[in-house]
Short mmCIF file of C-alpha atoms and ligand atoms in Angstrom, two decimals:
data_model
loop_
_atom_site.label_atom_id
_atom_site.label_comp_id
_atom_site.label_asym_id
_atom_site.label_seq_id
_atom_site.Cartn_x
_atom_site.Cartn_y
_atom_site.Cartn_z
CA UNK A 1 -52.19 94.32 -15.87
CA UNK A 2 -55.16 94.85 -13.37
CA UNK A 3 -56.39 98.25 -13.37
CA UNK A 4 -56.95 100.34 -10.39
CA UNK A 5 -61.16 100.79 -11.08
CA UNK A 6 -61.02 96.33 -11.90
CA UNK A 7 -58.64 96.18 -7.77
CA UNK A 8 -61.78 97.98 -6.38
CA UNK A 9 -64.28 95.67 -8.19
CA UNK A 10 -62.29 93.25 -6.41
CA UNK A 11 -61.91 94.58 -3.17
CA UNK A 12 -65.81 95.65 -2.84
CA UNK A 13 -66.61 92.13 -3.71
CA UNK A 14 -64.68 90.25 -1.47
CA UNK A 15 -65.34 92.34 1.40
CA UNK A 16 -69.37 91.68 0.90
CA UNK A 17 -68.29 87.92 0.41
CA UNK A 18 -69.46 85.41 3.10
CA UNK A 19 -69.06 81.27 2.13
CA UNK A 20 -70.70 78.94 4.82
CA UNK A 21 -68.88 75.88 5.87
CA UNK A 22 -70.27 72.14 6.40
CA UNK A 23 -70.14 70.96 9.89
CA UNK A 24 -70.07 67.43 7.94
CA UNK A 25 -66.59 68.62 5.71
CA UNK A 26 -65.14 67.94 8.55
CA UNK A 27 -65.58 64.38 10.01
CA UNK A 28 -65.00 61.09 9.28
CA UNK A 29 -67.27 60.41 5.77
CA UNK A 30 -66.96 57.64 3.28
CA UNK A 31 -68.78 56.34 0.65
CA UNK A 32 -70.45 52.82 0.38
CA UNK A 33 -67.52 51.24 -0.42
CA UNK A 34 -65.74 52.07 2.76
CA UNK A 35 -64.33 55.42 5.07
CA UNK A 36 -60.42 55.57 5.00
CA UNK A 37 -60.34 57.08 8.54
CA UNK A 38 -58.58 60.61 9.63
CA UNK A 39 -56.85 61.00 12.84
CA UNK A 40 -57.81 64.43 12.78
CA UNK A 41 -60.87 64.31 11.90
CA UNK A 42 -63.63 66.27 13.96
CA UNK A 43 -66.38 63.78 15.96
CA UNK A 44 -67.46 66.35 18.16
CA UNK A 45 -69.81 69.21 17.68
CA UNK A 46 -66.94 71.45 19.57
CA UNK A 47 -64.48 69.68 17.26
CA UNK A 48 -66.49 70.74 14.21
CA UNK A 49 -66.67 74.64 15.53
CA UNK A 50 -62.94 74.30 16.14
CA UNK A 51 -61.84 73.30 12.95
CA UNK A 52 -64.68 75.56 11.18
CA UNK A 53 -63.41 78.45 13.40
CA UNK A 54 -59.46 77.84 11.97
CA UNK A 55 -60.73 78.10 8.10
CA UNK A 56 -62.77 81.01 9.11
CA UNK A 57 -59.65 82.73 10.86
CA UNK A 58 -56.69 82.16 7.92
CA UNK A 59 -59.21 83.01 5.58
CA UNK A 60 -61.64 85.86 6.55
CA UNK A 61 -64.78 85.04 4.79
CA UNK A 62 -66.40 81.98 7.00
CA UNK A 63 -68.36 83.35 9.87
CA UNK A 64 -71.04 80.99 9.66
CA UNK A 65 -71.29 76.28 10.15
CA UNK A 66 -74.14 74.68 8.66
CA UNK A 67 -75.18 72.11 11.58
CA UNK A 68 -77.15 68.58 10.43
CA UNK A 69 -79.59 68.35 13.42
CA UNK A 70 -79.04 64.41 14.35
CA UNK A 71 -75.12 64.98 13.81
CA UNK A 72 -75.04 68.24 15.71
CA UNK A 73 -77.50 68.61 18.17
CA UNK A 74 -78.62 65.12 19.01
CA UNK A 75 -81.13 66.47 21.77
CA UNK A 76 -82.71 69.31 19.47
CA UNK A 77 -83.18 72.71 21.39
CA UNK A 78 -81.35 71.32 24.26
CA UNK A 79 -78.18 71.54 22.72
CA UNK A 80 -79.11 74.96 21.82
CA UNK A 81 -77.07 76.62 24.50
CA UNK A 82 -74.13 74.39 24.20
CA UNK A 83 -73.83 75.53 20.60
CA UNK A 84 -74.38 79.05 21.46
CA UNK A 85 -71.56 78.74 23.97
CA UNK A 86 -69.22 76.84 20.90
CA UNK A 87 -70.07 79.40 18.69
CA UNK A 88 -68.61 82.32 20.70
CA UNK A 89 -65.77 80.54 22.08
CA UNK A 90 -64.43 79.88 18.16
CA UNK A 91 -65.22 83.19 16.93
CA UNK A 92 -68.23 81.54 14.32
CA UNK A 93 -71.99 81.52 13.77
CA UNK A 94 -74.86 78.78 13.74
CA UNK A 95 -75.74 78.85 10.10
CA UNK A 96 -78.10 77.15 7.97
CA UNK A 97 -80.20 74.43 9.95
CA UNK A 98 -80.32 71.01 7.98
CA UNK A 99 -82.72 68.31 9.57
CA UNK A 100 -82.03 64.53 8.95
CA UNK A 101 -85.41 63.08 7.66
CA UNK A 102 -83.09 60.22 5.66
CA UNK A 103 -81.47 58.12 8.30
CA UNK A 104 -84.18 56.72 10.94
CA UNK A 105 -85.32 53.69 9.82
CA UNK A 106 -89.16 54.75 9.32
CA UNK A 107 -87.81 56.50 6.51
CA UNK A 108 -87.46 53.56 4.15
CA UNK A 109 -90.23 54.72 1.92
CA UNK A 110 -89.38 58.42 2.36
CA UNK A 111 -90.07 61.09 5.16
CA UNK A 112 -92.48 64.00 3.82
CA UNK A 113 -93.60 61.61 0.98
CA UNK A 114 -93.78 58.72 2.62
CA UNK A 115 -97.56 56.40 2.32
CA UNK A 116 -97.98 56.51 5.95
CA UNK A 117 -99.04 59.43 7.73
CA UNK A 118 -97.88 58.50 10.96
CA UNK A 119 -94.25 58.76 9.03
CA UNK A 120 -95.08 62.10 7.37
CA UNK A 121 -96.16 63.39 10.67
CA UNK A 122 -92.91 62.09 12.72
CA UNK A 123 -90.83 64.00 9.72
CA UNK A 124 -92.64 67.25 9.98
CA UNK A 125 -92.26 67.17 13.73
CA UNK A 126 -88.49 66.62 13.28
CA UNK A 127 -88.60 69.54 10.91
CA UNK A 128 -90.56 71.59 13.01
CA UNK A 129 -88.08 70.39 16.26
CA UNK A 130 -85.14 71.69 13.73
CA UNK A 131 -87.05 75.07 13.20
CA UNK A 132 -87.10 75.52 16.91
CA UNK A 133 -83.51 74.82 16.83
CA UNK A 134 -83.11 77.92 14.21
CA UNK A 135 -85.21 79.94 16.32
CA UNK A 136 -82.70 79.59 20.02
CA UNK A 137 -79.72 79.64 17.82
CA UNK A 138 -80.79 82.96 15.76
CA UNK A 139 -80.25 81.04 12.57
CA UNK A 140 -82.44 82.48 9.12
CA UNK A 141 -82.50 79.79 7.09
CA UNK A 142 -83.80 76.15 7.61
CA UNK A 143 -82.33 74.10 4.66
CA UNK A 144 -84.41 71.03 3.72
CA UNK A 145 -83.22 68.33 1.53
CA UNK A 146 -85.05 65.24 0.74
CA UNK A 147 -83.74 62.03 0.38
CA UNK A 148 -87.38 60.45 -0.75
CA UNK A 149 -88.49 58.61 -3.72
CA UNK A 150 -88.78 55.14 -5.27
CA UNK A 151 -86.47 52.20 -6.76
CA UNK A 152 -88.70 50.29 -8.92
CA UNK A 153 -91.45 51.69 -11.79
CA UNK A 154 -94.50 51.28 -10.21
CA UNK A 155 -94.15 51.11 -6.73
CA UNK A 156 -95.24 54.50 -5.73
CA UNK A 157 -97.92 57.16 -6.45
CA UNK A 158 -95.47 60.02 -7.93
CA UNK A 159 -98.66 62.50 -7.75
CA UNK A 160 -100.03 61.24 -4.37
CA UNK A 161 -96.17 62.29 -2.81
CA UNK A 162 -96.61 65.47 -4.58
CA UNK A 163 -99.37 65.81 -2.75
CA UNK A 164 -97.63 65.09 0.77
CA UNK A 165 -94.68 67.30 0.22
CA UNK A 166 -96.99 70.49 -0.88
CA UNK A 167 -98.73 69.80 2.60
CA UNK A 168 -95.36 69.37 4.85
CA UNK A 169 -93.69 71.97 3.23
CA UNK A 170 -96.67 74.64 3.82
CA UNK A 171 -96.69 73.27 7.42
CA UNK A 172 -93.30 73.99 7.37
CA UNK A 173 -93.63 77.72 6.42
CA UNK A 174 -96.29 78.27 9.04
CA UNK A 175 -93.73 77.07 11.58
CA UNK A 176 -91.22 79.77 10.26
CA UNK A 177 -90.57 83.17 12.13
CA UNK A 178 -90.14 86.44 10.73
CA UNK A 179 -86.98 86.86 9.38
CA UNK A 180 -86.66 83.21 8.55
CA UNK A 181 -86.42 81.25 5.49
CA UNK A 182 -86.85 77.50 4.07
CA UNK A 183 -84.25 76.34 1.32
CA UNK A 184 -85.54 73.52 -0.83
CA UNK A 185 -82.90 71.37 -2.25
CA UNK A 186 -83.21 69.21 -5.50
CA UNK A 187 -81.73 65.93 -6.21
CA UNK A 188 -82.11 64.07 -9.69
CA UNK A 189 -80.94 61.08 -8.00
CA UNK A 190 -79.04 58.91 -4.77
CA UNK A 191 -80.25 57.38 -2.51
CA UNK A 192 -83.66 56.71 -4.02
CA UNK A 193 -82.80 55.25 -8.14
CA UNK A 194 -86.40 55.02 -10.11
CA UNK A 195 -87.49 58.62 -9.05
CA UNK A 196 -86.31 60.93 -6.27
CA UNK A 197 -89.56 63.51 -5.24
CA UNK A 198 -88.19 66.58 -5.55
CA UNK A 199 -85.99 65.46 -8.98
CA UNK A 200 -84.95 69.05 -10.03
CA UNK A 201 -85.13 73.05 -10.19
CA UNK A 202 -88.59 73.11 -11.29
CA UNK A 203 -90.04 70.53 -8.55
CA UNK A 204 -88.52 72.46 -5.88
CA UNK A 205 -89.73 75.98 -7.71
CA UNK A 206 -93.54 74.60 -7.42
CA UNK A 207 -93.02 73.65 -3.89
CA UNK A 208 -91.05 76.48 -2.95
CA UNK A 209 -94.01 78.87 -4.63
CA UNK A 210 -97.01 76.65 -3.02
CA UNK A 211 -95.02 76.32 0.52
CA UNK A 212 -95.50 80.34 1.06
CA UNK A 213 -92.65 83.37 0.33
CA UNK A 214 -90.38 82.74 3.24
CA UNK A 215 -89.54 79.46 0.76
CA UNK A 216 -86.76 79.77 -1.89
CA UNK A 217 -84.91 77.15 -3.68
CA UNK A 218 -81.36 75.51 -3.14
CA UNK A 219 -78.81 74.71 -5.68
CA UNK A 220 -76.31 72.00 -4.75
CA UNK A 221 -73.85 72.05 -7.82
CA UNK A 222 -73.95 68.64 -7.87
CA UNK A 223 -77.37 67.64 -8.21
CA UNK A 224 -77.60 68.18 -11.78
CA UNK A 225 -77.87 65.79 -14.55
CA UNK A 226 -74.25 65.89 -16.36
CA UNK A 227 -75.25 67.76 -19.65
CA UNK A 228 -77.17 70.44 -18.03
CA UNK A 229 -76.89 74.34 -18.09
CA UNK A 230 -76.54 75.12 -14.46
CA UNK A 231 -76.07 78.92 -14.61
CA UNK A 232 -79.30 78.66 -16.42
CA UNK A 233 -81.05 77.64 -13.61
CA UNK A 234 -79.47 79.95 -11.75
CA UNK A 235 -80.64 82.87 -14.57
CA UNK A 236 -84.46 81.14 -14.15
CA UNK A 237 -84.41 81.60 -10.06
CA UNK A 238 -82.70 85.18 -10.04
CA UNK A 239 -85.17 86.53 -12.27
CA UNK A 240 -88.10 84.72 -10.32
CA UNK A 241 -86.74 85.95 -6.93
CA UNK A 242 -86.26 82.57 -6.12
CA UNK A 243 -82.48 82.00 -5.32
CA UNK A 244 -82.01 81.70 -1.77
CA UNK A 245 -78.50 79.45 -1.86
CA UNK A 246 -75.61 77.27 -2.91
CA UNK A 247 -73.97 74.35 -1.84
CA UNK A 248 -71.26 74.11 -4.02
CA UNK A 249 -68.70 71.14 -4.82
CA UNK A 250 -67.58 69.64 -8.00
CA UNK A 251 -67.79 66.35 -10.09
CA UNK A 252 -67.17 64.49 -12.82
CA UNK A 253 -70.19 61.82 -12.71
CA UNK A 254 -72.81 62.51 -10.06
CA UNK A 255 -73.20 63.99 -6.84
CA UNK A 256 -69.30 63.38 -6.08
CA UNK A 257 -69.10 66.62 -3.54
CA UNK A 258 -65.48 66.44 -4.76
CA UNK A 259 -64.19 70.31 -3.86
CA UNK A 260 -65.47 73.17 -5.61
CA UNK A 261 -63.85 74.19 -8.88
CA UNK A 262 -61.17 71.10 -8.82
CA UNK A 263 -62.98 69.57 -12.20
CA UNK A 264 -64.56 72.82 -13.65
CA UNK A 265 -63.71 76.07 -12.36
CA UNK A 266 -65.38 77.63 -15.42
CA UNK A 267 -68.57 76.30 -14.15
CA UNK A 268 -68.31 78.34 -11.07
CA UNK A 269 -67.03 81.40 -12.69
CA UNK A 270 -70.28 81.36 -15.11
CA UNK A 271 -72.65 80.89 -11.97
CA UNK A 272 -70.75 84.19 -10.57
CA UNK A 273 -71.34 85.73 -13.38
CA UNK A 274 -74.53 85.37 -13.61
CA UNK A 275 -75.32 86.65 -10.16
CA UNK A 276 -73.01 89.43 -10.24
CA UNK A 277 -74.44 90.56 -13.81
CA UNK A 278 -77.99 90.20 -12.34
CA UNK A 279 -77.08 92.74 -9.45
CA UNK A 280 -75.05 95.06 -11.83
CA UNK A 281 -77.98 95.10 -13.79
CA UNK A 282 -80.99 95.61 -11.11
CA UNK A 283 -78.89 97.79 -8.86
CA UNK A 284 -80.02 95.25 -5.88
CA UNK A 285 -77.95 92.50 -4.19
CA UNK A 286 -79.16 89.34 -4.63
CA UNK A 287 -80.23 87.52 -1.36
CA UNK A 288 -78.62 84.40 -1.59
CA UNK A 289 -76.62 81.91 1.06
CA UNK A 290 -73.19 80.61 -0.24
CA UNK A 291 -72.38 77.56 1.24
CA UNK A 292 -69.88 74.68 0.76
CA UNK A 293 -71.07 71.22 0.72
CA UNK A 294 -68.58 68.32 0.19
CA UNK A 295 -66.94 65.39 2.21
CA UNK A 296 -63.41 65.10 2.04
CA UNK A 297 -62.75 61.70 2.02
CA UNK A 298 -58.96 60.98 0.59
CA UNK A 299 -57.97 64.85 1.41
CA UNK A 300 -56.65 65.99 4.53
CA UNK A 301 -60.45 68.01 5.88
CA UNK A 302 -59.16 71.42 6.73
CA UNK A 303 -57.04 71.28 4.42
CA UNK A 304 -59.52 70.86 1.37
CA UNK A 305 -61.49 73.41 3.39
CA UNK A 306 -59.03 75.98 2.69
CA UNK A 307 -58.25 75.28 -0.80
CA UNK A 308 -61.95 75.30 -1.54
CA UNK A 309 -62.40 78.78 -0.07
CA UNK A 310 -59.36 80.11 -1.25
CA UNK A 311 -60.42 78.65 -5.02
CA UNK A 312 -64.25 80.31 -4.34
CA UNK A 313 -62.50 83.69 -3.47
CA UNK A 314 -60.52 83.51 -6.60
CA UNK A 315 -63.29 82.41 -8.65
CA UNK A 316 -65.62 85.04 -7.33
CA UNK A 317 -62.86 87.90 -7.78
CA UNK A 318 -62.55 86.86 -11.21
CA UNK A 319 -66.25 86.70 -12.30
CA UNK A 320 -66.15 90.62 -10.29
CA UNK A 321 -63.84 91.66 -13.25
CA UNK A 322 -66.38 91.55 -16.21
CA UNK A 323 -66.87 94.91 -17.99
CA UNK A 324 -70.92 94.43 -17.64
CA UNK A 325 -71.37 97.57 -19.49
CA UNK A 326 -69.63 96.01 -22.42
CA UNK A 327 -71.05 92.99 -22.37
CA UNK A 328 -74.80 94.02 -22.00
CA UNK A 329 -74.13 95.81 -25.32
CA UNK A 330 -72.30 93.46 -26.98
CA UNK A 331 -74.85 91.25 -26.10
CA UNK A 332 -78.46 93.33 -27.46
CA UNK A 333 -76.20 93.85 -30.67
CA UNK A 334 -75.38 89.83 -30.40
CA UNK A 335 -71.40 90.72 -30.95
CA UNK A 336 -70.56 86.96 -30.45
CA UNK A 337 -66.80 86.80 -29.74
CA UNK A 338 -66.79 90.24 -28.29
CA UNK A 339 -69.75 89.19 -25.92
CA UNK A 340 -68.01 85.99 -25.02
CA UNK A 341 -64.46 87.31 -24.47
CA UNK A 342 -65.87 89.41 -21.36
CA UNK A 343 -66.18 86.63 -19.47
CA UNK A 344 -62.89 84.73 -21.00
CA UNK A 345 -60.89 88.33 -20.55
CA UNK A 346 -62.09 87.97 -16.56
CA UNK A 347 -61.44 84.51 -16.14
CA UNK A 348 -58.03 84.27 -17.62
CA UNK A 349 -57.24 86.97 -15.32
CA UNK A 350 -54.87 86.29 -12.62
CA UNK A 351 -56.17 87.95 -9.56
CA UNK A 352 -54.32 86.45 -7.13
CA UNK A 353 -51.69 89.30 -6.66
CA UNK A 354 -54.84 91.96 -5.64
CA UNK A 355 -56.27 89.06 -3.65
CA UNK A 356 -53.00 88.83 -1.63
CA UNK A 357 -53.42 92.99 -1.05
CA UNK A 358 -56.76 92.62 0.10
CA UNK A 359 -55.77 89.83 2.67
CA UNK A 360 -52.84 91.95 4.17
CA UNK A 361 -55.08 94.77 4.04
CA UNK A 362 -57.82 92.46 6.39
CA UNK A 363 -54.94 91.52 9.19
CA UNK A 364 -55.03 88.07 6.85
CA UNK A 365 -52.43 86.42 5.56
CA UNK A 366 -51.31 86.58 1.99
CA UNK A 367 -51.50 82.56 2.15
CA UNK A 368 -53.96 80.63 4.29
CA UNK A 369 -53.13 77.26 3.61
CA UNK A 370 -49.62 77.80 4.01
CA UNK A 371 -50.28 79.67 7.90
CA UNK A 372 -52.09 76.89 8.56
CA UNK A 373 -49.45 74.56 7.88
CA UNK A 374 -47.07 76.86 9.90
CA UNK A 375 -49.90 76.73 13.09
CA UNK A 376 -48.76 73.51 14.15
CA UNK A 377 -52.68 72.88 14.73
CA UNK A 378 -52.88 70.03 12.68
CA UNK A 379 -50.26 68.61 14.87
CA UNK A 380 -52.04 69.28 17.56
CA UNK A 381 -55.46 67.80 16.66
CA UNK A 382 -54.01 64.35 15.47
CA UNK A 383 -51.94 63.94 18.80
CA UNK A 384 -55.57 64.64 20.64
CA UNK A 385 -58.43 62.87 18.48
CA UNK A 386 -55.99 60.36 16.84
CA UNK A 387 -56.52 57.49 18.85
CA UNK A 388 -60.28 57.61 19.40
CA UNK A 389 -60.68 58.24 15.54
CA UNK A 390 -58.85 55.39 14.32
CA UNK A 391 -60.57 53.12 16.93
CA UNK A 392 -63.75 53.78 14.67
CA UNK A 393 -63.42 50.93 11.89
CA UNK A 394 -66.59 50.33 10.70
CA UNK A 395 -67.32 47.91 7.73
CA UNK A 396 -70.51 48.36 5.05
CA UNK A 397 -72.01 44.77 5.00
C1 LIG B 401 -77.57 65.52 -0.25
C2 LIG B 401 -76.86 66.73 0.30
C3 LIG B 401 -77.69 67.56 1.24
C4 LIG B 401 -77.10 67.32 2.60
C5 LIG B 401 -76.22 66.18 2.43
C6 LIG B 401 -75.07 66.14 3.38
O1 LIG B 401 -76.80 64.91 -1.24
O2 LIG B 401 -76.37 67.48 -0.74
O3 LIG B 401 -77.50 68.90 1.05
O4 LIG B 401 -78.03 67.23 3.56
O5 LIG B 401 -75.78 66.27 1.10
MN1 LIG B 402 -76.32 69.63 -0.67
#
């Protein structure tokens, strides 16, 4: 039974809860291997708001897309006020701004870290362009993630592109307002398989610290080798000051972006806890962006949208139960099992019911995906994009 003081824990954190969405969750995405096409999938930037806007309204805790510059705003600042205009008419906010400095063809031997300067320059001015972009749509943070590194042993200077980032990320900073921050993201691995630049939490750390302190690092769930102690890292970067976001998903191999808590919701409860522990314990609320990163690519988009929220609400309502108090001490007098059942006490804890309470209490319903399915929207959307999606066939070689 869920006592009254653990249904205010609850309630006070899911009412400070916001989880940003991918504009990329919901389109058309594949994997090498091929892109089983949606009818309903979103190809337009107003398309992408739309859809964003209907997870955001059954579910309360999405104001804000995260927009990939080249796949959102083709023309840079000058589809500023188009977005703007998007962005009141579906009830949402410009997010996180992601540039693309992995996709142009001059970025076959990377983008920041690349041997040519000419290269490095053309990615800093794209990152710079996508800064600007921040700036008209009142966006904080600029969220870099690089796809650069090597195949083959040999074939690159490792310490000559540490070099080159240090210097395009602390041009970066300079380019940054007040107010705004830079997100570095790590990757172990994919695209680049020999070494990727910025490999892991400590690379991005030493850039992040060098870059200037409007720079924090990113932690994409799924960029993690498989054995390793995530909520660690997140321990490390809290304590540092360092966390400045999430992009969460789930996998079972690699980078799968398979949705969030469907392989190891356990994960994701420790990470909580480890956040919400760090801010019962300081007193201070830790400054960090939640956001979603996946592609959907067998699951019906909005759909997986919705159960990924609805399983980050649960998760995060759960990790909000721990009895910190008893755990801190069971923890300096190293009571094991009493220590470990805290968190096992929370997360066997069905909090659904008081999550249901809190919904009604919002104007929400009790069940989003289910008043979604009863909108008919769904409907609607495959009747309009249906044809010009499946038109889109594509083929990888
Ligand atoms: C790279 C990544 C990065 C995004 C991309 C869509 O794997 O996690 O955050 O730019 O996915
Ligand atoms: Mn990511």
């Amino acid at each position: 039974m869920i006592t009254d003081r653990q249904a205010d824990a609850i309630v006070q954190a899911l009412d400070s809860l916001h989880i940003e969405l991918p504009s990329w969750g919901f389109a058309n995405t594949g994997t090498r291997f091929g892109k089983f096409l949606q009818p309903a999938a979103a190809s337009t930037i107003e398309e992408k708001f739309s859809d964003a806007g209907q997870v955001h309204h059954w579910t309360g805790v999405c104001p804000t897309i995260a927009l990939h510059v080249l796949w959102d705003l083709p023309n840079g600042v000058r589809d500023a006020h188009h977005v703007r205009s998007l962005a009141v008419k579906y009830g949402l906010r410009a997010g996180s701004i992601n540039p693309n400095v992995f996709q142009d063809q001059i970025y076959k031997f990377g983008s920041l870290g690349n041997p040519d300067p000419n290269v490095r320059q053309a990615a800093l001015d794209h990152i710079l362009g996508s800064v600007a972009v921040a700036k008209e749509l009142g966006s904080r943070d600029l969220s870099l993630w690089f796809a650069d590194g090597s195949n083959y042993p040999g074939t690159q200077n490792i310490r000559h592109r540490r070099k080159w980032f240090a210097e395009g990320l602390h041009a970066t900073h300079a380019g940054l307002a007040d107010g705004q921050r830079m997100l570095v993201e790590y990757k172990p691995f994919e695209p680049a398989f020999y070494h990727t630049d910025i490999a892991d939490w400590g690379m991005a750390l030493v850039l992040a610290q060098s870059a200037g302190p409007k720079a924090k690092v990113l932690v994409d769930t799924g960029h993690h080798y498989a054995s390793q102690n995530i909520e660690q890292v997140v321990a490390w970067l809290l304590d540092l000051d360092m966390l400045g976001g999430f992009h969460f998903n789930d996998r079972r191999y690699a980078d799968d972006d398979l949705t969030m808590g469907s392989i190891d919701p356990y994960q994701v409860f420790r990470i909580f806890h480890e956040i919400l522990h760090f801010e019962w314990e300081t007193g201070k609320r830790a400054d960090i962006a939640y956001m979603i990163d996946q592609s959907h690519n067998l699951k019906g988009k909005i759909e997986a949208m919705i159960q990924t929220v609805t399983c980050a609400v649960e998760l995060y309502a759960k990790a909000a139960l721990v009895d910190h108090e008893k755990l801190a001490e069971c923890q300096s007098k190293c009571a094991l099992v009493d220590a470990e059942s805290c968190l096992k006490d929370a997360f066997s804890t069905d909090v659904r019911p008081v999550i249901r309470e809190w919904s009604l209490s919002r104007g929400l319903p009790a069940d989003p995906m289910d008043a979604f399915r009863q909108s008919g929207y769904l409907e609607t959307i495959t009747a309009e994009r249906g044809q010009k999606n499946m038109a889109a066939i594509t083929s990888y070689a």
